[in-house]
Coordinates of C-alpha atoms in Angstrom, one line a residue:
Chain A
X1 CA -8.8 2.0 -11.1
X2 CA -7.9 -0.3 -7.8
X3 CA -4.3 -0.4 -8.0
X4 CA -2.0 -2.2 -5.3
X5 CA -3.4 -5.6 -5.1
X6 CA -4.1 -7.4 -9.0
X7 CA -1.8 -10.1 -9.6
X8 CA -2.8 -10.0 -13.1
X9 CA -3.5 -7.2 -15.6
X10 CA -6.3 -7.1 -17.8
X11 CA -4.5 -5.5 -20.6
X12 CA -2.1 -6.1 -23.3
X13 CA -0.3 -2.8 -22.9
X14 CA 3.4 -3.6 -23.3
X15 CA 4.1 -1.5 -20.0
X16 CA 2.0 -0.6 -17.4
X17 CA 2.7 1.1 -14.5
X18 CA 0.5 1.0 -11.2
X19 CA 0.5 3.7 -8.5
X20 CA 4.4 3.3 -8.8
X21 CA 6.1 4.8 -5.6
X22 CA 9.6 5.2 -5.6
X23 CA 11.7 6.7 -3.0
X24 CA 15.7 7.2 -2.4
X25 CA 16.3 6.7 1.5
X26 CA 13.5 8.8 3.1
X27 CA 12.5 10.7 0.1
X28 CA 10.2 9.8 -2.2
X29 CA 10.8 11.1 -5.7
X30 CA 7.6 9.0 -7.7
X31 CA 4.3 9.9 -6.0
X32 CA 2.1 7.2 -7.6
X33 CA 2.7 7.3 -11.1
X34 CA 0.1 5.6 -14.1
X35 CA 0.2 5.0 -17.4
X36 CA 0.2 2.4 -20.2
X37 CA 2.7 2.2 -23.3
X38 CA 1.4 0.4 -26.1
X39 CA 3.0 -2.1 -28.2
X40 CA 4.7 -0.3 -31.1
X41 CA 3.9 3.1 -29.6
X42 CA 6.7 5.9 -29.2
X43 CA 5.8 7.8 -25.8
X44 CA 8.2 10.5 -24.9
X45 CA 8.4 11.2 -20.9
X46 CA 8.6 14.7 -20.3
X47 CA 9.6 16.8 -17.2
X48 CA 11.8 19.4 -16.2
X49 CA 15.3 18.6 -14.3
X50 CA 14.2 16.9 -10.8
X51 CA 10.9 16.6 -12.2
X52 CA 11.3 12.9 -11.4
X53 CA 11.5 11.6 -15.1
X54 CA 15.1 10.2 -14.4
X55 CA 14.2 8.3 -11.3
X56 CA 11.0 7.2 -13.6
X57 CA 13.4 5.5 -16.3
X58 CA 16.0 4.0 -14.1
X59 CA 13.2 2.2 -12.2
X60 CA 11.5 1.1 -15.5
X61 CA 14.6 -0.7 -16.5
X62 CA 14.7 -2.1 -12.9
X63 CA 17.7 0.0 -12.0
X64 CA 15.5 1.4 -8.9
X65 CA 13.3 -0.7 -7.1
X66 CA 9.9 0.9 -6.5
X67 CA 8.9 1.3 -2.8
X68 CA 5.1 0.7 -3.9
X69 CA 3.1 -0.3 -6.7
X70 CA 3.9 -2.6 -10.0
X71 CA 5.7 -2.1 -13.2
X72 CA 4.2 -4.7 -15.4
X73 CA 6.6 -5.1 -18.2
X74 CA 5.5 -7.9 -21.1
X75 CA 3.0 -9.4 -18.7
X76 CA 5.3 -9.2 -15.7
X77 CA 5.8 -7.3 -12.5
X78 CA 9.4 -6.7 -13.0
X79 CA 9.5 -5.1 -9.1
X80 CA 8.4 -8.9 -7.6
X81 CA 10.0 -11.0 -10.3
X82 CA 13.3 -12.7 -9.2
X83 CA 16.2 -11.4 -10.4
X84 CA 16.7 -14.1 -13.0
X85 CA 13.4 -14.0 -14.1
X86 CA 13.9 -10.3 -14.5
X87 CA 17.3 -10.7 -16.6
X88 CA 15.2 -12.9 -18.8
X89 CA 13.2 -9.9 -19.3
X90 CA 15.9 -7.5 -19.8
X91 CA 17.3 -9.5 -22.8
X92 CA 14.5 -8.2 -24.4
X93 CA 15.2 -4.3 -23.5
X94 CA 17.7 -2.1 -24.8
X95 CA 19.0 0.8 -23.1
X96 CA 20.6 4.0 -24.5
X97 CA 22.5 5.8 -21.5
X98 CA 22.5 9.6 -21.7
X99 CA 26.5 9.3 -21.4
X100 CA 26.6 6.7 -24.1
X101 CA 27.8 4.3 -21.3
X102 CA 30.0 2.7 -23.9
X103 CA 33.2 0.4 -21.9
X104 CA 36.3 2.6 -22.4
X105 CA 38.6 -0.6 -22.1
X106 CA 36.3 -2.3 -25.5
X107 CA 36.7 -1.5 -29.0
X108 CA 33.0 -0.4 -30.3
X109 CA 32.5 -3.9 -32.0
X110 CA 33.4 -5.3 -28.7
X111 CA 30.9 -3.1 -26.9
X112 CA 28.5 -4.2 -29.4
X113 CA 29.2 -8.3 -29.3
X114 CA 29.1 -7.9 -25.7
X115 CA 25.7 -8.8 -24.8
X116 CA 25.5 -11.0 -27.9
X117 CA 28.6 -13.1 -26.7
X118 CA 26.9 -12.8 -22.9
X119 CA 23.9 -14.4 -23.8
X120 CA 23.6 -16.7 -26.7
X121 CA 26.0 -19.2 -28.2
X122 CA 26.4 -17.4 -32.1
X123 CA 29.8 -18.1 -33.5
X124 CA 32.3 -15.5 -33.2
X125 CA 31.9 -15.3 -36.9
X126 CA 27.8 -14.9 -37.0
X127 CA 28.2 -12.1 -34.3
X128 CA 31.4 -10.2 -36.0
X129 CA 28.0 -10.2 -39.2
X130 CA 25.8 -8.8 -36.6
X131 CA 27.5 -6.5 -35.3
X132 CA 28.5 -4.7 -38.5
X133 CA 24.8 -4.8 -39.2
X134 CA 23.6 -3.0 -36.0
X135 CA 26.5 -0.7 -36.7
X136 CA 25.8 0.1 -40.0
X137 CA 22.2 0.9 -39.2
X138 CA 23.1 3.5 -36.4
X139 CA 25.3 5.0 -39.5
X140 CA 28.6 3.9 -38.1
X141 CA 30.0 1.3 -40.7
X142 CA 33.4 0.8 -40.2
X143 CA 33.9 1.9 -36.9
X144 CA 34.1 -1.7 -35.3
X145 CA 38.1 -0.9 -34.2
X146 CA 37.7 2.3 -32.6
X147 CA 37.7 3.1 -29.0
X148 CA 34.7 4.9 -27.8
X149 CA 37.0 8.2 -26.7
X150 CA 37.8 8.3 -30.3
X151 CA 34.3 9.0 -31.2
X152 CA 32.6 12.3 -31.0
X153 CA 29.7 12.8 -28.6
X154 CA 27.1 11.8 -31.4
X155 CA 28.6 9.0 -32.8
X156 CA 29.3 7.4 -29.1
X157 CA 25.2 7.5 -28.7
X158 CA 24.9 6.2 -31.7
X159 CA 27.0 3.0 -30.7
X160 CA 25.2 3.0 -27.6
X161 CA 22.4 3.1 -29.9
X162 CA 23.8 -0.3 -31.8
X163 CA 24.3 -2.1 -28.5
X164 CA 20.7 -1.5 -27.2
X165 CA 20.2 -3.1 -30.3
X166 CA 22.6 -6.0 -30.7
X167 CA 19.7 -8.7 -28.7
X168 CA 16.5 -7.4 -30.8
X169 CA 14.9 -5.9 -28.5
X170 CA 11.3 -5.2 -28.0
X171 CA 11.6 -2.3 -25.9
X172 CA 14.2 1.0 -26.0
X173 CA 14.6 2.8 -23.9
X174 CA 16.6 6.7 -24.6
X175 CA 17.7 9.0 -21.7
X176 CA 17.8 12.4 -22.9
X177 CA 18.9 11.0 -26.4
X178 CA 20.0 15.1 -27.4
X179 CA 21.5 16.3 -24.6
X180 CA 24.8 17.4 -25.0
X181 CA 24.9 17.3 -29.0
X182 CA 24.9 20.4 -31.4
X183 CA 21.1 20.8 -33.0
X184 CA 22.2 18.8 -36.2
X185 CA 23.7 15.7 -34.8
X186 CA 20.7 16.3 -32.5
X187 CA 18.3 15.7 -35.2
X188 CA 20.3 13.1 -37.1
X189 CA 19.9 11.0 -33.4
X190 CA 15.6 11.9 -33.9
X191 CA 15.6 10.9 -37.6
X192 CA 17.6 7.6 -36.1
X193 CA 14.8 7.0 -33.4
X194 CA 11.6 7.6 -36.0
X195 CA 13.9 5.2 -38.5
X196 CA 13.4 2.4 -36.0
X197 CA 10.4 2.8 -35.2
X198 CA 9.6 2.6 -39.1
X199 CA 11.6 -0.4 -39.5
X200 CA 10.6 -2.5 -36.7
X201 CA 7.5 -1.7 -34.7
X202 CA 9.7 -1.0 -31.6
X203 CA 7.9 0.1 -28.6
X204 CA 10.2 2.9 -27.7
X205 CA 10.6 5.3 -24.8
X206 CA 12.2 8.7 -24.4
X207 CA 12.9 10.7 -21.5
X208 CA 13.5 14.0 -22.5
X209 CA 13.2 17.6 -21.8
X210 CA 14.2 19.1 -25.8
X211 CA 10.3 20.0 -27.1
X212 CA 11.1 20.0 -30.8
X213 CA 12.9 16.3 -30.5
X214 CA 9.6 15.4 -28.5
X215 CA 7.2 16.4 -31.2
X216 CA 9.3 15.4 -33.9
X217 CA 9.5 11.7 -32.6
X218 CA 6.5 10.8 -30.1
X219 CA 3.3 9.2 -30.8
X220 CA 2.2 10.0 -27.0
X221 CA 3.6 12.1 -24.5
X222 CA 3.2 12.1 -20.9
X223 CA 4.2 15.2 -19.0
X224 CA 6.1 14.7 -15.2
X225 CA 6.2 17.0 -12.5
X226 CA 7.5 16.4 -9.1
X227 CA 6.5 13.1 -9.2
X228 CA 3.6 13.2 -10.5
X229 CA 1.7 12.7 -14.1
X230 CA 0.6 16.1 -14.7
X231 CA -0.9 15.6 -18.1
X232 CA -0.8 12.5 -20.7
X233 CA -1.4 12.1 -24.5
X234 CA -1.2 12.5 -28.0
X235 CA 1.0 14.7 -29.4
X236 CA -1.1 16.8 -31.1
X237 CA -3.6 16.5 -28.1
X238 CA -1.1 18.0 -25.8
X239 CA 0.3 20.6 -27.7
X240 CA -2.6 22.4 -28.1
X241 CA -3.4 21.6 -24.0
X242 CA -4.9 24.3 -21.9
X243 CA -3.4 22.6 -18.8
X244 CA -1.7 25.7 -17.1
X245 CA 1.6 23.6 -16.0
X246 CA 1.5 21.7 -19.8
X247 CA 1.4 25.5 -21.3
X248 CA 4.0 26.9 -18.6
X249 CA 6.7 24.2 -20.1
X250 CA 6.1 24.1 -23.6
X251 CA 5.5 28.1 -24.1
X252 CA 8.9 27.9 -22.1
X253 CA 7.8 30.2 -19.0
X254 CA 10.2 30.4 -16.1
X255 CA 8.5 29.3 -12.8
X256 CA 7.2 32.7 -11.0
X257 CA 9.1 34.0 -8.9
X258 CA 7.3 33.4 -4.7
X259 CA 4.6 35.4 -4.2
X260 CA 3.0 34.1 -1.2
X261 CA 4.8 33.1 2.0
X262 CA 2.9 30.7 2.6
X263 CA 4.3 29.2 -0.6
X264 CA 8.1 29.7 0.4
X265 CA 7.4 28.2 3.7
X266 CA 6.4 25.3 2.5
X267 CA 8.9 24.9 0.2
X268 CA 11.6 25.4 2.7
X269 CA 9.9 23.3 4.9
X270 CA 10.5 20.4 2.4
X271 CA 6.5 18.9 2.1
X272 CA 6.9 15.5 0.8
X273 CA 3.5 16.0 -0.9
X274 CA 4.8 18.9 -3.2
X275 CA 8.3 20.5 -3.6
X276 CA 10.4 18.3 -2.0
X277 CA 11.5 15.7 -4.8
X278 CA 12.0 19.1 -7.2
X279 CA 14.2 21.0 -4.7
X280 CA 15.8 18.0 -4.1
X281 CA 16.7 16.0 -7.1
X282 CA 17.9 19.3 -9.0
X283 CA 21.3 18.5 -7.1
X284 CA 21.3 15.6 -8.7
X285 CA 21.7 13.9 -12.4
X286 CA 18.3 14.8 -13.9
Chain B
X1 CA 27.7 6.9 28.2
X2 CA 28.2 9.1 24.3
X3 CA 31.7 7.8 24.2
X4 CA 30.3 4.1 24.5
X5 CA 27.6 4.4 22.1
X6 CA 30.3 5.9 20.1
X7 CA 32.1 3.3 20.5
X8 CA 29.8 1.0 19.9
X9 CA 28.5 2.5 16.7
X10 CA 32.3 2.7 15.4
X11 CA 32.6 -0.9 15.9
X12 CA 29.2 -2.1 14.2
X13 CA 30.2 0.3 11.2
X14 CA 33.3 -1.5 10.9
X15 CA 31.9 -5.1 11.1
X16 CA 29.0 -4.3 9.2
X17 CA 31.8 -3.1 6.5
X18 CA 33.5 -6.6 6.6
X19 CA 30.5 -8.3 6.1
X20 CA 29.7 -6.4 3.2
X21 CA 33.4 -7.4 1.7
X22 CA 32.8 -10.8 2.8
X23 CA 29.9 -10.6 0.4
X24 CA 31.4 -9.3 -2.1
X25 CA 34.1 -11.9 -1.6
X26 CA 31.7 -15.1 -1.7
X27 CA 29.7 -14.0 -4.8
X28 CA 33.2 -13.6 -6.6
X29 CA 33.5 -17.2 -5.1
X30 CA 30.3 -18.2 -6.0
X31 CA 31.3 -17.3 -9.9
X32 CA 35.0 -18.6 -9.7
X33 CA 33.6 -22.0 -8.4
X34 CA 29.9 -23.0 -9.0
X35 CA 29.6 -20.5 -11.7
X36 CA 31.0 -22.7 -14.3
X37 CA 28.8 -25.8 -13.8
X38 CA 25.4 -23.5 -13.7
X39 CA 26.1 -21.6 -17.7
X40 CA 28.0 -18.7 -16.0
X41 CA 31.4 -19.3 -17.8
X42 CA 34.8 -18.0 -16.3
X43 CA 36.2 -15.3 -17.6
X44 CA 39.7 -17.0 -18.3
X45 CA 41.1 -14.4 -20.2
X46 CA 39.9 -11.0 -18.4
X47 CA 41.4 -13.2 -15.5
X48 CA 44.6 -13.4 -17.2
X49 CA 45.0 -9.9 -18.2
X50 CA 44.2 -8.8 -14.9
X51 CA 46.8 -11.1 -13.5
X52 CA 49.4 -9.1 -16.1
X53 CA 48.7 -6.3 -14.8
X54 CA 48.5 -7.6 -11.4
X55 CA 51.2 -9.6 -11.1
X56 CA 53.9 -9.3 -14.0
X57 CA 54.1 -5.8 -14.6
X58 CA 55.0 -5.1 -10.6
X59 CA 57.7 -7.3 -10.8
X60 CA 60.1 -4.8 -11.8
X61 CA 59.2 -2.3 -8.6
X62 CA 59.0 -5.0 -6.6
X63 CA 62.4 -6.5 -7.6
X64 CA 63.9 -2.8 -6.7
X65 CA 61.9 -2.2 -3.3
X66 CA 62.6 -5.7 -2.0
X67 CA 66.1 -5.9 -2.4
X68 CA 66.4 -2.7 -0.8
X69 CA 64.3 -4.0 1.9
X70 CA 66.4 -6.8 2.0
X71 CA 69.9 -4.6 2.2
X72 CA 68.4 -2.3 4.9
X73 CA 67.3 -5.3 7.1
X74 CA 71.1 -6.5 7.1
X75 CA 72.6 -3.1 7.4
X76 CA 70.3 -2.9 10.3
X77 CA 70.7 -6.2 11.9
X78 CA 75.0 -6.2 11.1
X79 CA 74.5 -3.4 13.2
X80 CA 73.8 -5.4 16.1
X81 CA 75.2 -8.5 15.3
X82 CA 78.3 -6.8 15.1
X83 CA 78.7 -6.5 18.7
X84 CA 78.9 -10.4 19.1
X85 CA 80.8 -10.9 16.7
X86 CA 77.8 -13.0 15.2
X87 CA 78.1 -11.0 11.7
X88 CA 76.9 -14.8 10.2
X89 CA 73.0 -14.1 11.6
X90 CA 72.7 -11.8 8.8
X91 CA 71.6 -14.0 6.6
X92 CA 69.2 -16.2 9.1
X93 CA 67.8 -12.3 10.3
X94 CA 67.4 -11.2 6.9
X95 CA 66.1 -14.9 5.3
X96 CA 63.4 -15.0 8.3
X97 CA 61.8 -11.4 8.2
X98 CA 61.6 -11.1 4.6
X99 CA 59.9 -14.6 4.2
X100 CA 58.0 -14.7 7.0
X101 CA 56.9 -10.9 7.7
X102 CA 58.1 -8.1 5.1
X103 CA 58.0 -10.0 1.4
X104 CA 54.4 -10.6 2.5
X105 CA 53.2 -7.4 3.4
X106 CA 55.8 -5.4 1.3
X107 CA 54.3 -7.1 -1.2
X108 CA 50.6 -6.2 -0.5
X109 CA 51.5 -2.7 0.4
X110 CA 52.5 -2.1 -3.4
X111 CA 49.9 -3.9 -4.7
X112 CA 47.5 -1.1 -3.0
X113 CA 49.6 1.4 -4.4
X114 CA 49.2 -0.3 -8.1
X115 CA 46.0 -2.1 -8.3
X116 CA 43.8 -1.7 -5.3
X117 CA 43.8 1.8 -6.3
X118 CA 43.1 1.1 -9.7
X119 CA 40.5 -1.4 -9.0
X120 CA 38.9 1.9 -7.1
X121 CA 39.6 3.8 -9.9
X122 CA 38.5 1.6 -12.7
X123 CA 35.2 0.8 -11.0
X124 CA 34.1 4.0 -9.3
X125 CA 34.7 5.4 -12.7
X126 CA 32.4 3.3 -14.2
X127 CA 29.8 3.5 -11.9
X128 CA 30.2 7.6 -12.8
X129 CA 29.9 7.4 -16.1
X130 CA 26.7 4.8 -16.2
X131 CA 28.9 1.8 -17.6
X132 CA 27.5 -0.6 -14.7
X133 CA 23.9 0.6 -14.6
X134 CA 24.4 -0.4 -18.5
X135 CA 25.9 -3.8 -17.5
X136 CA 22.7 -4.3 -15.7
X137 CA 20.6 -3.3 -18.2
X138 CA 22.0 -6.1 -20.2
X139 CA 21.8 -8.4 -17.7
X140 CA 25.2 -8.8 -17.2
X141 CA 26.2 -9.4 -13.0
X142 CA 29.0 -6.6 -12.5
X143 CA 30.5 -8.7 -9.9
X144 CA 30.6 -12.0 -12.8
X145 CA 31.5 -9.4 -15.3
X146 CA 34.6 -7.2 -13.5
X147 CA 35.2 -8.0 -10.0
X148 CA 35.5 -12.1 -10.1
X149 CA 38.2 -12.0 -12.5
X150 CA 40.5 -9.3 -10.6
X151 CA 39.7 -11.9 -7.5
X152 CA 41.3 -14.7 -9.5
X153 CA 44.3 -12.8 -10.3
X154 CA 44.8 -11.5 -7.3
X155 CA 44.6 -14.5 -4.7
X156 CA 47.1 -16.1 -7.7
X157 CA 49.4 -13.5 -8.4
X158 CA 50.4 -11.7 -4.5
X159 CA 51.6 -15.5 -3.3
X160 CA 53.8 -15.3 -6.5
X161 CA 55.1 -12.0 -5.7
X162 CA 55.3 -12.7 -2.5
X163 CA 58.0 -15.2 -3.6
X164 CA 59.7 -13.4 -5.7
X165 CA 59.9 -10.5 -3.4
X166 CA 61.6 -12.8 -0.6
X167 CA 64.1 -14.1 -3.3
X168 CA 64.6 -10.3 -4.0
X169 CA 64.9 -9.7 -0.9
X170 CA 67.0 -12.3 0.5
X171 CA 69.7 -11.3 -2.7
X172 CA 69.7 -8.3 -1.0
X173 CA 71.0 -9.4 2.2
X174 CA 73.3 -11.7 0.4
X175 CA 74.6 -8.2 -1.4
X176 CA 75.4 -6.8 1.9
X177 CA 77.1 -10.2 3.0
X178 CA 79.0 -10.5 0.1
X179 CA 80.5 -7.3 0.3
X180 CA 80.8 -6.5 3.8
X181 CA 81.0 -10.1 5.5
X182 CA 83.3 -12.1 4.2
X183 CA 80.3 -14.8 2.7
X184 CA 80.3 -15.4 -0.7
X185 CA 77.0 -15.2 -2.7
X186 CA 76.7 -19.2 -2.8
X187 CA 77.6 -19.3 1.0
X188 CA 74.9 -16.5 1.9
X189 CA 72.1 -18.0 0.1
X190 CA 73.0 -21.7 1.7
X191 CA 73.1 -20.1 4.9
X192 CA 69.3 -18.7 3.9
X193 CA 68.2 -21.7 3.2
X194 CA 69.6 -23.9 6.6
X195 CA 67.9 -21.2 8.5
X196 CA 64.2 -21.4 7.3
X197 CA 61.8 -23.8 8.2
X198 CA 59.2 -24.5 5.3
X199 CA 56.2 -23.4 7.4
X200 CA 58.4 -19.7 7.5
X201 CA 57.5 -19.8 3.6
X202 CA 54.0 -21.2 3.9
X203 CA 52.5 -18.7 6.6
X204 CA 54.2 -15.8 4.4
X205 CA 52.0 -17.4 1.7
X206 CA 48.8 -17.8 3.0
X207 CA 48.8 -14.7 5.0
X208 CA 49.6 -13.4 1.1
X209 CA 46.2 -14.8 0.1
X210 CA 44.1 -13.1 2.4
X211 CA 46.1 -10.0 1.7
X212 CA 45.2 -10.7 -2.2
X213 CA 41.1 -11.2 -1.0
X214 CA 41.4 -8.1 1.3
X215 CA 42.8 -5.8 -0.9
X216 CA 40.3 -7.0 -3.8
X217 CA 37.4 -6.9 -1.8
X218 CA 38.1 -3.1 -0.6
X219 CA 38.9 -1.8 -4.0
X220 CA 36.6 -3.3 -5.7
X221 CA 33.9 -2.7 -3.3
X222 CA 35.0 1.0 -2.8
X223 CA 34.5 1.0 -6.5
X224 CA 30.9 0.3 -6.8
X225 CA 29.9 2.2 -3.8
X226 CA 31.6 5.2 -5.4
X227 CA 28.8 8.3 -6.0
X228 CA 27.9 10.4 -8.4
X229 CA 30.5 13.0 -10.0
X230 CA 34.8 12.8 -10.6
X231 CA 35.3 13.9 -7.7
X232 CA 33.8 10.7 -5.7
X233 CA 36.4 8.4 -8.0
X234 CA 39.0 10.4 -6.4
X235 CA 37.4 9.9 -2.9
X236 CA 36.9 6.1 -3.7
X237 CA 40.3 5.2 -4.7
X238 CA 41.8 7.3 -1.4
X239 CA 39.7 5.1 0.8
X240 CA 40.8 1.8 -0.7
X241 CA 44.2 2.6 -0.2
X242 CA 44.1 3.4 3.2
X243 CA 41.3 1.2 4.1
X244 CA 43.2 -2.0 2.6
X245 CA 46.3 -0.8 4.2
X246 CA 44.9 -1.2 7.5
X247 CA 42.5 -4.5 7.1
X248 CA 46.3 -5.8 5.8
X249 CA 47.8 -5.0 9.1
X250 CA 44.8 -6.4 10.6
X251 CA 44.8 -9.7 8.8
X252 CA 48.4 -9.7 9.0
X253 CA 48.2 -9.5 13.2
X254 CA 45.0 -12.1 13.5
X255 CA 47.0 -14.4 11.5
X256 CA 50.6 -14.2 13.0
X257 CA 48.9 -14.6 16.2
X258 CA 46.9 -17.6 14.9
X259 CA 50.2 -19.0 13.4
X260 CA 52.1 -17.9 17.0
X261 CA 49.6 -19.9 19.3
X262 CA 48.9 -22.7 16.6
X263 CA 52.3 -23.4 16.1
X264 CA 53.8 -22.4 19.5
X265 CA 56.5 -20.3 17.5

């Protein structure tokens, strides 16, 4: 591949990412990543914390701004687009936070109507219909008049769930959709994901590090590690990898402990190339 | 040499900060006034709430600070006056530094206390827990979304209070008169009255704007520049306050200067 310099793409991936760089201040986190996502596909992005998948999301939905490369999103390069082009764009992509993200000071309906009453002129009434729709198909009819603290951890993603959904979009996008939930309300958010994907050809994305969710719900996965795609594929493909890092995170094998010093110097010594963006980012939000 | 590069670094942090409020300041501009002619809608009623919580609910605080203010500064100019025998400038003292100095920056002092802070507060905590990455996400400007509206309450509301908090203020002069000075309420606040000028009023007011932009500006912008983790919230809403305490003084000196040599008074 010659990435860097097409101004077209001969594909008709729905996301295609090119040699994406992307660094915070002088560190660079994403060493040039590259992959495809197919219309209608469900790829799960894999990694362990400060493996980089974070960093990977939040500049997928144009929340980070790549230092290099292109991130071509339906046909465009959502790193040179302007930024009303690229809220054109983002109409079309929902976004379940890890956190939920729901607005304390809004009722859930409210969260819900929000981007509805944002961007297009439906009546109050049409969008009061909507949003009990997108509510009751996240399984949380009736729950238009709470306030998100009143909801339990599963049922906040859930909402969040509703408002990624409220403009249609093409694209979803889920940060570490189980974290935080007990396995069951874990599951019931999985069974969620694989409903959409039944009902309406979503192209969805995951970033994730729970390995039964991942099989459960992916179509392909693609496995990060600082910075870098270490191994990409079907499911079934790359479950039964022989890739020595794949194996290492799936059998669930702690790293080795240092056995060289040449190794612990060079991880003290912060090599951009290889175990800086791990050491680093594990402070961080993973 | 290190203490002038010091110095000089200090000084281009600082400016570089104002330019970043200014910023801040003309988007929320941008949306309050061409906003509405290019499909970006006011947001009326966030605008209004705001200005509640803004504006009416201090007045209670206010009314209580300011009219002690008010009684202090006659206690402490009778003091004086008493000497002379001139017991009668209370009210003309009192009338003049409430309207033309303290109701203003009383005023602005305790709205940092009560909604600078919370602006901080509000918005850093958002930023914490992902609600303005999520606004993006949904193409939503943050600044249309949260920070225009509390600039449209703000610049409305602190001239408001600024004029209740002289009328506060002067009352409590006029308490001290009354009780003390042989005035009676009517005569105090006729006495006020002969002694202000309208542009005492007016510069208290428009130095009452700024203070309204400043204070805005720092919270909010302390707010969205707040970093991962509760504890940056707290850190946030600490530097608004004091931040926006001093640009407040600072405003406050560049414009009763400018109002000094402008108007030769």
């Amino acid at each position: 591949m010659e990435p860097g310099n097409q101004n077209t793409l001969q594909t008709d991936a729905m996301i295609s990412l090119r040699d994406l760089h992307v660094q915070y201040g002088e560190r660079e986190i994403l060493h040039g990543i590259n992959f495809d996502v197919q219309r209608g596909e469900t790829l799960v992005i894999l990694g362990g914390s400060g493996s980089g998948k974070s960093t990977l999301l939040r500049t997928l939905v144009g929340l980070e701004k790549p230092s290099h490369g292109q991130i071509w999103i339906r046909g465009r390069d959502i790193a040179t687009i302007s930024s009303s082009e690229l809220d054109e764009i983002r109409k079309k992509v929902g976004m379940s936070f890890q956190g939920g993200a729901l607005f304390g000071s809004m009722t859930v309906g409210e969260n819900v109507a929000l981007p509805l009453r944002e961007h297009t002129r439906l009546e109050a009434s049409t969008i009061e219909i909507i949003v009990r729709l997108k509510l009751d198909q996240v399984g949380l009819s009736g729950f238009e008049d709470y306030m998100p603290s009143q909801l339990s951890g599963g049922m906040k993603k859930r909402a969040a769930v509703a408002r990624a959904l409220a403009m249609d979009p093409e694209i979803l996008f889920f940060d570490e959709p189980s974290a935080g939930l007990d396995p069951i309300i874990a599951a019931g958010i999985d069974e969620l994901i694989l409903e959409l994907k039944k009902a309406f050809h979503m192209t969805i994305i995951v970033v994730t590090h729970e390995l039964a969710s991942a099989f459960l719900i992916a179509d392909r996965m693609v496995l990060i590690d600082k910075g870098r795609v270490v191994a990409i594929g079907p499911t079934g493909e790359m479950r039964s990898s022989t890739h020595p890092r794949v194996r290492q995170f799936f059998d669930r094998v702690a790293e080795p402990a240092v056995e060289q010093e040449l190794d612990y110097l060079q991880m003290l010594t912060e090599d951009h190339r290889h175990g800086s963006a791990d050491v680093a980012r594990t402070k961080g939000a993973s | 040499m290190e203490l002038t590069s010091q110095v000089g670094g200090t000084v281009l942090d600082g400016l570089g900060y104002v330019g970043a409020l200014a910023t801040l300041g003309g988007r929320a501009a941008y949306f309050t006034f061409l906003g509405p002619f290019r499909g970006k809608r006011l947001r009326w009623q966030q605008a209004v709430s705001q200005a509640m919580a803004v504006g009416v609910q201090a007045l209670p605080i206010l009314s209580l600070i300011t009219f002690f203010i008010g009684l202090i500064l006659a206690l402490q100019s009778a003091y004086e006056l008493r000497r002379f025998g001139a017991l009668n400038y209370v009210a003309t003292a009192v009338a003049l530094s409430m309207t033309r100095e303290l109701g203003p920056l009383i005023t602005a002092i305790l709205v940092i206390g009560r909604s600078g802070s919370a602006f901080a507060a509000e918005i850093g905590t958002m930023k914490v827990t992902e609600e303005i990455d999520a606004l993006e996400t949904m193409a939503i400007d943050p600044i249309h979304f949260l920070v225009t509206p509390k600039f449209l309450a703000m610049t409305l509301m602190l001239p408001c209070l600024t004029i209740w908090a002289n009328a506060m203020g002067i009352l409590g002069g006029a308490f001290f008169g009354v009780v003390q000075a042989d005035f009676t309420w009517t005569r105090y606040i006729q006495a006020s009255i002969d002694s202000l000028f309208l542009r005492d009023v007016t510069t208290g007011l428009i130095k009452s704007v700024m203070f309204g932009m400043t204070i805005t500006a720092v919270g909010c912008y302390e707010g969205l520049s707040t970093g991962a983790g509760a504890e940056e919230v707290g850190r946030s809403t600490t530097r608004a306050v004091v931040i926006s305490i001093f640009l407040v003084i600072l405003v406050d000196l560049v414009f009763t200067a400018l109002f000094f040599f402008v108007s030769g008074r």
